[in-house]
Amino acid sequence: MGGATTICSDKTGTLTMSNMYLRALYLGGNLYDDLPATNGPANTDWTIDAAPATVHMLLDCVAQNTFDAQGHNKTNTALSVLTDKFKRCYSYDAVEAAKATANSRVRFPFSSVKKRSSVVVKTGNTMRHYVIGAAELVVQSCTHVYNSAGQVEPLTGALRAQFEQASNQMMSSGLRTVAIAVGERTTNWAELPHAAPEDPLRLIGFAGIEEPLRPEVPSAIAASQRAGIRVMMLTGDSLPTAQNIAKRCGIDIEKGLAMEGGVFRAMSDHEVLATVLPRITVLARASPLDKRRMVQLLKTNPNEVVAVTGDGTNDAPALKAADVGFAMNSGSDVAKRASDIVLLDDNFVGMVKATMWGRNVKANIRKFIQFQLTVNIAACIVAVIGAAINSQNLSPLKPVQLLWLNLIMDTLAALALATELPSKHLLERTVEKKDSPIVTSDMWLNIATQSTFQLLTQMVLLVKADDLFGAKEFSDHHLAIVFNVFVMMQIFNFFNARLLTGEHSLFFDLDKSRSMLAIVAIIFISQVMIIQYAGRFFSVEPLTSQEWMASIAIGALSLPIGALTRLFQRRRGGDDVVLWVTSCFTGVYARLLRCFRSKKRDSDTK
């Protein structure tokens, strides 16, 4: 997730809350857009200026679709409030009427293709088909409408235009607009149908349902965009509703492209890749296969890492096809099984945190590699050159000392550097490409400068120990100083290794590195115990307080050298850094090799 470049998010239950509320109703040619809050007091009744016959038909349709329904259809749940709010006012209990027909009906669950659910009820020779679904699609199947007097009249072109205007008004305000209709015919069938009838319908009205936006979503999307992640909405709702929600979320629909699933399906893959993918931000009326196709086309770019969020069964194909799939804990079991991660708190911020933690894992691995390569380079060269200039050809670092250094640079370094907590500055970086190297040019510069400093220091101590400390060359006391200074340099280099670029100072987020500070303290105390009290085991002699102060001071020089390196990084580009590192590395080690070859010849002559 740390390398995610695109987040394809479902709308309902992901960007919006899982609860829905009825906010508007279009019935009998009148728009009621000031309905009292459906999440208010339960004893509040509603009264509208509509014919009782129309209201009864509306309540029958809602009750038949919501009573004893299997699954969790949030739209029907929001509509079910009508049966309670109108029951006393119109003296009609639609739920009891639905219970009476429980043995003579068949339910057809919501279809993501037809965008509707329905129930067929058979009473005698009369069969009624109650339909609730997407406004523009249900209206296409309607030939008649219930007027203000409760009578059925033909659905003329003028009435269609009036209904479209009312529907678009609801959609533009961000309401999910559903049409409620009924079909009726006389039949001699003994059994109920096995498929939803395609008979003409009579339009009863529209309902506008509000999906409250999750309060944390706008800031989370803004944080994702700052991190270089593109956020795209894939929803089954209408285009005006999707655009309204996207705008409130902070998804750019003015510079981006918003389109419907029908247009998307009519385009070839080549057309989508060339003209749609670079700009699209909203895909409305999207089927499950549309969502999966979008994810698959995004993944054709080798540098794309696609994350998908969803909570419904219709999101499962896209969740399965994504590089990283996130499901909401309140979502369906199918979505959870198809996903990689379940957000237990149903919070979109969890995706931002996953991105931050993913980037933090990669950064911590780089810190560990940066530290370990520095120690390895310096220790190996010191051991080889030290043995070369020694008359007895013995390494200045004893085997047990190398074991202690190995413990520092492996186990303790991993615990210190790979366990740092993430910080928000990680979201301010651009997304790295999949093929980006694990060791960056800035890291090579840090490794080169620190290992060169450590190597030069060790060589000086090996050659000039008599002049600096009055210690006999390659005696246990001399090698104890060399060993102690080397460990001190590693201790101070911990602070340099936790900074991968030149953007931050030495003390940046140091308060979040408490584990590193504790491990540094443990290493220092252990080193004191080794030098002062374990001399026989480690082949060293105790050092004086002056020698300890000198060792710490030499080791602390790693800090200003690290600061100068980061200053250099800020002033030069990445390519310049690589060239500079290569030339410096080659020049320094060539001169060292010539110097110590000369030293070896002089020693052999003597």
mmCIF file of N, CA and C in Angstrom, residues 215-309:
data_model
loop_
_atom_site.group_PDB
_atom_site.id
_atom_site.type_symbol
_atom_site.label_atom_id
_atom_site.label_comp_id
_atom_site.label_asym_id
_atom_site.label_seq_id
_atom_site.Cartn_x
_atom_site.Cartn_y
_atom_site.Cartn_z
ATOM 1 N N PRO A 215 -17.415 12.371 7.983
ATOM 2 C CA PRO A 215 -16.730 13.641 8.268
ATOM 3 C C PRO A 215 -15.231 13.602 8.023
ATOM 4 N N GLU A 216 -14.623 12.418 8.120
ATOM 5 C CA GLU A 216 -13.171 12.347 7.957
ATOM 6 C C GLU A 216 -12.737 12.211 6.509
ATOM 7 N N VAL A 217 -13.692 11.994 5.593
ATOM 8 C CA VAL A 217 -13.341 11.690 4.204
ATOM 9 C C VAL A 217 -12.656 12.851 3.481
ATOM 10 N N PRO A 218 -13.185 14.100 3.517
ATOM 11 C CA PRO A 218 -12.510 15.184 2.766
ATOM 12 C C PRO A 218 -11.043 15.366 3.151
ATOM 13 N N SER A 219 -10.741 15.359 4.447
ATOM 14 C CA SER A 219 -9.348 15.538 4.858
ATOM 15 C C SER A 219 -8.498 14.336 4.456
ATOM 16 N N ALA A 220 -9.083 13.127 4.506
ATOM 17 C CA ALA A 220 -8.332 11.934 4.123
ATOM 18 C C ALA A 220 -8.020 11.939 2.628
ATOM 19 N N ILE A 221 -8.986 12.357 1.821
ATOM 20 C CA ILE A 221 -8.749 12.425 0.376
ATOM 21 C C ILE A 221 -7.722 13.502 0.067
ATOM 22 N N ALA A 222 -7.801 14.635 0.760
ATOM 23 C CA ALA A 222 -6.809 15.698 0.555
ATOM 24 C C ALA A 222 -5.407 15.205 0.907
ATOM 25 N N ALA A 223 -5.298 14.434 1.994
ATOM 26 C CA ALA A 223 -3.991 13.882 2.379
ATOM 27 C C ALA A 223 -3.485 12.901 1.327
ATOM 28 N N SER A 224 -4.392 12.093 0.769
ATOM 29 C CA SER A 224 -3.996 11.150 -0.279
ATOM 30 C C SER A 224 -3.498 11.887 -1.515
ATOM 31 N N GLN A 225 -4.191 12.950 -1.876
ATOM 32 C CA GLN A 225 -3.785 13.716 -3.055
ATOM 33 C C GLN A 225 -2.439 14.397 -2.841
ATOM 34 N N ARG A 226 -2.197 14.884 -1.625
ATOM 35 C CA ARG A 226 -0.886 15.488 -1.335
ATOM 36 C C ARG A 226 0.230 14.442 -1.428
ATOM 37 N N ALA A 227 -0.128 13.202 -1.133
ATOM 38 C CA ALA A 227 0.853 12.118 -1.207
ATOM 39 C C ALA A 227 1.062 11.629 -2.629
ATOM 40 N N GLY A 228 0.419 12.275 -3.590
ATOM 41 C CA GLY A 228 0.585 11.888 -4.983
ATOM 42 C C GLY A 228 -0.312 10.753 -5.413
ATOM 43 N N ILE A 229 -1.331 10.449 -4.611
ATOM 44 C CA ILE A 229 -2.246 9.348 -4.926
ATOM 45 C C ILE A 229 -3.503 9.912 -5.576
ATOM 46 N N ARG A 230 -3.898 9.324 -6.654
ATOM 47 C CA ARG A 230 -5.102 9.736 -7.372
ATOM 48 C C ARG A 230 -6.306 9.008 -6.786
ATOM 49 N N VAL A 231 -7.363 9.748 -6.468
ATOM 50 C CA VAL A 231 -8.569 9.163 -5.884
ATOM 51 C C VAL A 231 -9.681 9.202 -6.922
ATOM 52 N N MET A 232 -10.289 8.053 -7.162
ATOM 53 C CA MET A 232 -11.328 7.911 -8.177
ATOM 54 C C MET A 232 -12.571 7.289 -7.540
ATOM 55 N N MET A 233 -13.748 7.801 -7.898
ATOM 56 C CA MET A 233 -14.993 7.258 -7.357
ATOM 57 C C MET A 233 -15.663 6.371 -8.405
ATOM 58 N N LEU A 234 -15.964 5.134 -8.015
ATOM 59 C CA LEU A 234 -16.701 4.192 -8.858
ATOM 60 C C LEU A 234 -17.997 3.854 -8.130
ATOM 61 N N THR A 235 -19.128 4.269 -8.681
ATOM 62 C CA THR A 235 -20.398 4.119 -7.972
ATOM 63 C C THR A 235 -21.513 3.697 -8.914
ATOM 64 N N GLY A 236 -22.505 3.073 -8.350
ATOM 65 C CA GLY A 236 -23.675 2.692 -9.136
ATOM 66 C C GLY A 236 -24.730 3.776 -9.193
ATOM 67 N N ASP A 237 -24.520 4.894 -8.510
ATOM 68 C CA ASP A 237 -25.497 5.977 -8.504
ATOM 69 C C ASP A 237 -25.451 6.782 -9.798
ATOM 70 N N SER A 238 -26.407 7.686 -9.940
ATOM 71 C CA SER A 238 -26.496 8.509 -11.139
ATOM 72 C C SER A 238 -25.327 9.485 -11.208
ATOM 73 N N LEU A 239 -25.085 10.010 -12.392
ATOM 74 C CA LEU A 239 -23.960 10.912 -12.593
ATOM 75 C C LEU A 239 -24.114 12.208 -11.790
ATOM 76 N N PRO A 240 -25.270 12.889 -11.788
ATOM 77 C CA PRO A 240 -25.378 14.115 -10.981
ATOM 78 C C PRO A 240 -25.148 13.875 -9.488
ATOM 79 N N THR A 241 -25.701 12.772 -8.955
ATOM 80 C CA THR A 241 -25.492 12.456 -7.541
ATOM 81 C C THR A 241 -24.019 12.195 -7.257
ATOM 82 N N ALA A 242 -23.375 11.415 -8.121
ATOM 83 C CA ALA A 242 -21.963 11.096 -7.932
ATOM 84 C C ALA A 242 -21.102 12.351 -8.003
ATOM 85 N N GLN A 243 -21.406 13.260 -8.925
ATOM 86 C CA GLN A 243 -20.627 14.486 -9.052
ATOM 87 C C GLN A 243 -20.775 15.361 -7.816
ATOM 88 N N ASN A 244 -21.993 15.421 -7.272
ATOM 89 C CA ASN A 244 -22.209 16.220 -6.066
ATOM 90 C C ASN A 244 -21.419 15.661 -4.889
ATOM 91 N N ILE A 245 -21.483 14.348 -4.686
ATOM 92 C CA ILE A 245 -20.747 13.731 -3.586
ATOM 93 C C ILE A 245 -19.243 13.886 -3.792
ATOM 94 N N ALA A 246 -18.787 13.696 -5.034
ATOM 95 C CA ALA A 246 -17.356 13.812 -5.316
ATOM 96 C C ALA A 246 -16.851 15.219 -5.021
ATOM 97 N N LYS A 247 -17.622 16.210 -5.376
ATOM 98 C CA LYS A 247 -17.227 17.593 -5.111
ATOM 99 C C LYS A 247 -17.124 17.854 -3.624
ATOM 100 N N ARG A 248 -18.082 17.321 -2.850
ATOM 101 C CA ARG A 248 -18.040 17.508 -1.405
ATOM 102 C C ARG A 248 -16.884 16.742 -0.763
ATOM 103 N N CYS A 249 -16.455 15.651 -1.400
ATOM 104 C CA CYS A 249 -15.331 14.878 -0.872
ATOM 105 C C CYS A 249 -13.995 15.543 -1.155
ATOM 106 N N GLY A 250 -13.961 16.394 -2.173
ATOM 107 C CA GLY A 250 -12.694 17.006 -2.557
ATOM 108 C C GLY A 250 -12.085 16.389 -3.787
ATOM 109 N N ILE A 251 -12.844 15.521 -4.486
ATOM 110 C CA ILE A 251 -12.372 14.940 -5.745
ATOM 111 C C ILE A 251 -12.609 15.958 -6.855
ATOM 112 N N ASP A 252 -11.577 16.234 -7.616
ATOM 113 C CA ASP A 252 -11.642 17.271 -8.648
ATOM 114 C C ASP A 252 -12.453 16.766 -9.843
ATOM 115 N N ILE A 253 -13.667 17.320 -10.025
ATOM 116 C CA ILE A 253 -14.498 16.925 -11.159
ATOM 117 C C ILE A 253 -14.484 17.972 -12.265
ATOM 118 N N GLU A 254 -13.877 19.117 -11.994
ATOM 119 C CA GLU A 254 -13.823 20.162 -13.019
ATOM 120 C C GLU A 254 -12.672 19.908 -13.992
ATOM 121 N N LYS A 255 -11.496 19.617 -13.444
ATOM 122 C CA LYS A 255 -10.360 19.301 -14.308
ATOM 123 C C LYS A 255 -10.393 17.848 -14.747
ATOM 124 N N GLY A 256 -11.043 17.005 -13.958
ATOM 125 C CA GLY A 256 -11.122 15.590 -14.290
ATOM 126 C C GLY A 256 -12.296 15.289 -15.189
ATOM 127 N N LEU A 257 -12.528 14.004 -15.401
ATOM 128 C CA LEU A 257 -13.587 13.534 -16.286
ATOM 129 C C LEU A 257 -14.567 12.684 -15.497
ATOM 130 N N ALA A 258 -15.864 12.978 -15.664
ATOM 131 C CA ALA A 258 -16.920 12.183 -15.040
ATOM 132 C C ALA A 258 -17.772 11.591 -16.159
ATOM 133 N N MET A 259 -18.009 10.285 -16.090
ATOM 134 C CA MET A 259 -18.772 9.641 -17.151
ATOM 135 C C MET A 259 -19.613 8.515 -16.579
ATOM 136 N N GLU A 260 -20.596 8.063 -17.385
ATOM 137 C CA GLU A 260 -21.484 6.993 -16.955
ATOM 138 C C GLU A 260 -20.983 5.647 -17.457
ATOM 139 N N GLY A 261 -21.419 4.598 -16.745
ATOM 140 C CA GLY A 261 -20.976 3.263 -17.098
ATOM 141 C C GLY A 261 -21.361 2.840 -18.504
ATOM 142 N N GLY A 262 -22.525 3.304 -18.982
ATOM 143 C CA GLY A 262 -22.947 2.944 -20.338
ATOM 144 C C GLY A 262 -21.975 3.436 -21.393
ATOM 145 N N VAL A 263 -21.498 4.651 -21.237
ATOM 146 C CA VAL A 263 -20.504 5.202 -22.167
ATOM 147 C C VAL A 263 -19.187 4.449 -22.033
ATOM 148 N N PHE A 264 -18.832 4.136 -20.811
ATOM 149 C CA PHE A 264 -17.583 3.409 -20.545
ATOM 150 C C PHE A 264 -17.608 2.028 -21.190
ATOM 151 N N ARG A 265 -18.752 1.338 -21.092
ATOM 152 C CA ARG A 265 -18.861 -0.012 -21.666
ATOM 153 C C ARG A 265 -18.817 0.010 -23.187
ATOM 154 N N ALA A 266 -19.279 1.111 -23.784
ATOM 155 C CA ALA A 266 -19.310 1.191 -25.247
ATOM 156 C C ALA A 266 -17.939 1.465 -25.849
ATOM 157 N N MET A 267 -16.966 1.843 -25.029
ATOM 158 C CA MET A 267 -15.632 2.183 -25.524
ATOM 159 C C MET A 267 -14.713 0.963 -25.490
ATOM 160 N N SER A 268 -13.814 0.900 -26.454
ATOM 161 C CA SER A 268 -12.831 -0.176 -26.481
ATOM 162 C C SER A 268 -11.748 0.085 -25.439
ATOM 163 N N ASP A 269 -10.979 -0.960 -25.122
ATOM 164 C CA ASP A 269 -9.893 -0.797 -24.159
ATOM 165 C C ASP A 269 -8.888 0.241 -24.634
ATOM 166 N N HIS A 270 -8.601 0.236 -25.930
ATOM 167 C CA HIS A 270 -7.637 1.194 -26.477
ATOM 168 C C HIS A 270 -8.133 2.626 -26.288
ATOM 169 N N GLU A 271 -9.429 2.843 -26.547
ATOM 170 C CA GLU A 271 -9.991 4.190 -26.376
ATOM 171 C C GLU A 271 -9.952 4.622 -24.914
ATOM 172 N N VAL A 272 -10.271 3.696 -24.010
ATOM 173 C CA VAL A 272 -10.264 4.027 -22.581
ATOM 174 C C VAL A 272 -8.851 4.381 -22.130
ATOM 175 N N LEU A 273 -7.871 3.586 -22.542
ATOM 176 C CA LEU A 273 -6.490 3.831 -22.135
ATOM 177 C C LEU A 273 -5.967 5.159 -22.683
ATOM 178 N N ALA A 274 -6.403 5.513 -23.885
ATOM 179 C CA ALA A 274 -5.863 6.708 -24.528
ATOM 180 C C ALA A 274 -6.545 7.988 -24.078
ATOM 181 N N THR A 275 -7.864 7.947 -23.868
ATOM 182 C CA THR A 275 -8.611 9.190 -23.640
ATOM 183 C C THR A 275 -9.278 9.294 -22.278
ATOM 184 N N VAL A 276 -9.542 8.174 -21.614
ATOM 185 C CA VAL A 276 -10.332 8.203 -20.384
ATOM 186 C C VAL A 276 -9.444 8.091 -19.140
ATOM 187 N N LEU A 277 -8.594 7.079 -19.081
ATOM 188 C CA LEU A 277 -7.819 6.821 -17.859
ATOM 189 C C LEU A 277 -6.979 7.998 -17.390
ATOM 190 N N PRO A 278 -6.359 8.777 -18.281
ATOM 191 C CA PRO A 278 -5.542 9.881 -17.771
ATOM 192 C C PRO A 278 -6.334 10.945 -17.026
ATOM 193 N N ARG A 279 -7.670 11.031 -17.241
ATOM 194 C CA ARG A 279 -8.427 12.154 -16.690
ATOM 195 C C ARG A 279 -9.596 11.756 -15.796
ATOM 196 N N ILE A 280 -10.072 10.535 -15.883
ATOM 197 C CA ILE A 280 -11.326 10.179 -15.210
ATOM 198 C C ILE A 280 -11.185 10.239 -13.695
ATOM 199 N N THR A 281 -12.196 10.795 -13.054
ATOM 200 C CA THR A 281 -12.249 10.852 -11.588
ATOM 201 C C THR A 281 -13.538 10.241 -11.040
ATOM 202 N N VAL A 282 -14.605 10.194 -11.865
ATOM 203 C CA VAL A 282 -15.893 9.658 -11.414
ATOM 204 C C VAL A 282 -16.462 8.756 -12.505
ATOM 205 N N LEU A 283 -16.834 7.536 -12.131
ATOM 206 C CA LEU A 283 -17.553 6.631 -13.023
ATOM 207 C C LEU A 283 -18.878 6.290 -12.358
ATOM 208 N N ALA A 284 -19.984 6.802 -12.934
ATOM 209 C CA ALA A 284 -21.317 6.613 -12.371
ATOM 210 C C ALA A 284 -22.056 5.489 -13.100
ATOM 211 N N ARG A 285 -23.112 4.993 -12.455
ATOM 212 C CA ARG A 285 -23.881 3.874 -12.984
ATOM 213 C C ARG A 285 -22.952 2.732 -13.408
ATOM 214 N N ALA A 286 -21.981 2.472 -12.557
ATOM 215 C CA ALA A 286 -20.981 1.445 -12.848
ATOM 216 C C ALA A 286 -21.471 0.093 -12.332
ATOM 217 N N SER A 287 -21.383 -0.903 -13.180
ATOM 218 C CA SER A 287 -21.705 -2.271 -12.776
ATOM 219 C C SER A 287 -20.475 -2.897 -12.134
ATOM 220 N N PRO A 288 -20.626 -4.042 -11.455
ATOM 221 C CA PRO A 288 -19.450 -4.714 -10.882
ATOM 222 C C PRO A 288 -18.376 -5.017 -11.927
ATOM 223 N N LEU A 289 -18.810 -5.384 -13.140
ATOM 224 C CA LEU A 289 -17.833 -5.678 -14.191
ATOM 225 C C LEU A 289 -17.148 -4.413 -14.686
ATOM 226 N N ASP A 290 -17.865 -3.273 -14.660
ATOM 227 C CA ASP A 290 -17.235 -1.999 -15.023
ATOM 228 C C ASP A 290 -16.113 -1.661 -14.042
ATOM 229 N N LYS A 291 -16.387 -1.878 -12.767
ATOM 230 C CA LYS A 291 -15.376 -1.572 -11.745
ATOM 231 C C LYS A 291 -14.155 -2.474 -11.910
ATOM 232 N N ARG A 292 -14.408 -3.745 -12.159
ATOM 233 C CA ARG A 292 -13.280 -4.666 -12.346
ATOM 234 C C ARG A 292 -12.488 -4.305 -13.603
ATOM 235 N N ARG A 293 -13.184 -3.952 -14.667
ATOM 236 C CA ARG A 293 -12.491 -3.581 -15.914
ATOM 237 C C ARG A 293 -11.635 -2.337 -15.708
ATOM 238 N N MET A 294 -12.162 -1.377 -14.963
ATOM 239 C CA MET A 294 -11.398 -0.155 -14.687
ATOM 240 C C MET A 294 -10.100 -0.494 -13.949
ATOM 241 N N VAL A 295 -10.193 -1.360 -12.956
ATOM 242 C CA VAL A 295 -9.002 -1.741 -12.186
ATOM 243 C C VAL A 295 -8.015 -2.468 -13.088
ATOM 244 N N GLN A 296 -8.507 -3.381 -13.904
ATOM 245 C CA GLN A 296 -7.612 -4.143 -14.784
ATOM 246 C C GLN A 296 -6.920 -3.241 -15.798
ATOM 247 N N LEU A 297 -7.637 -2.255 -16.331
ATOM 248 C CA LEU A 297 -7.023 -1.339 -17.291
ATOM 249 C C LEU A 297 -5.997 -0.441 -16.614
ATOM 250 N N LEU A 298 -6.271 -0.025 -15.391
ATOM 251 C CA LEU A 298 -5.283 0.764 -14.658
ATOM 252 C C LEU A 298 -4.005 -0.036 -14.439
ATOM 253 N N LYS A 299 -4.135 -1.314 -14.183
ATOM 254 C CA LYS A 299 -2.975 -2.153 -13.886
ATOM 255 C C LYS A 299 -2.155 -2.498 -15.123
ATOM 256 N N THR A 300 -2.667 -2.168 -16.313
ATOM 257 C CA THR A 300 -1.854 -2.399 -17.513
ATOM 258 C C THR A 300 -0.625 -1.500 -17.525
ATOM 259 N N ASN A 301 -0.684 -0.390 -16.786
ATOM 260 C CA ASN A 301 0.497 0.455 -16.620
ATOM 261 C C ASN A 301 1.396 -0.193 -15.570
ATOM 262 N N PRO A 302 2.615 -0.567 -15.944
ATOM 263 C CA PRO A 302 3.470 -1.298 -14.983
ATOM 264 C C PRO A 302 3.823 -0.492 -13.742
ATOM 265 N N ASN A 303 3.667 0.822 -13.798
ATOM 266 C CA ASN A 303 4.008 1.660 -12.638
ATOM 267 C C ASN A 303 2.812 1.922 -11.729
ATOM 268 N N GLU A 304 1.637 1.421 -12.099
ATOM 269 C CA GLU A 304 0.434 1.648 -11.296
ATOM 270 C C GLU A 304 0.300 0.600 -10.205
ATOM 271 N N VAL A 305 -0.023 1.055 -9.007
ATOM 272 C CA VAL A 305 -0.415 0.175 -7.910
ATOM 273 C C VAL A 305 -1.816 0.624 -7.490
ATOM 274 N N VAL A 306 -2.802 -0.232 -7.712
ATOM 275 C CA VAL A 306 -4.204 0.155 -7.571
ATOM 276 C C VAL A 306 -4.777 -0.412 -6.282
ATOM 277 N N ALA A 307 -5.360 0.474 -5.484
ATOM 278 C CA ALA A 307 -6.083 0.072 -4.272
ATOM 279 C C ALA A 307 -7.573 0.310 -4.497
ATOM 280 N N VAL A 308 -8.406 -0.564 -3.967
ATOM 281 C CA VAL A 308 -9.857 -0.466 -4.141
ATOM 282 C C VAL A 308 -10.513 -0.564 -2.778
ATOM 283 N N THR A 309 -11.516 0.291 -2.553
ATOM 284 C CA THR A 309 -12.318 0.202 -1.333
ATOM 285 C C THR A 309 -13.757 -0.104 -1.699
#
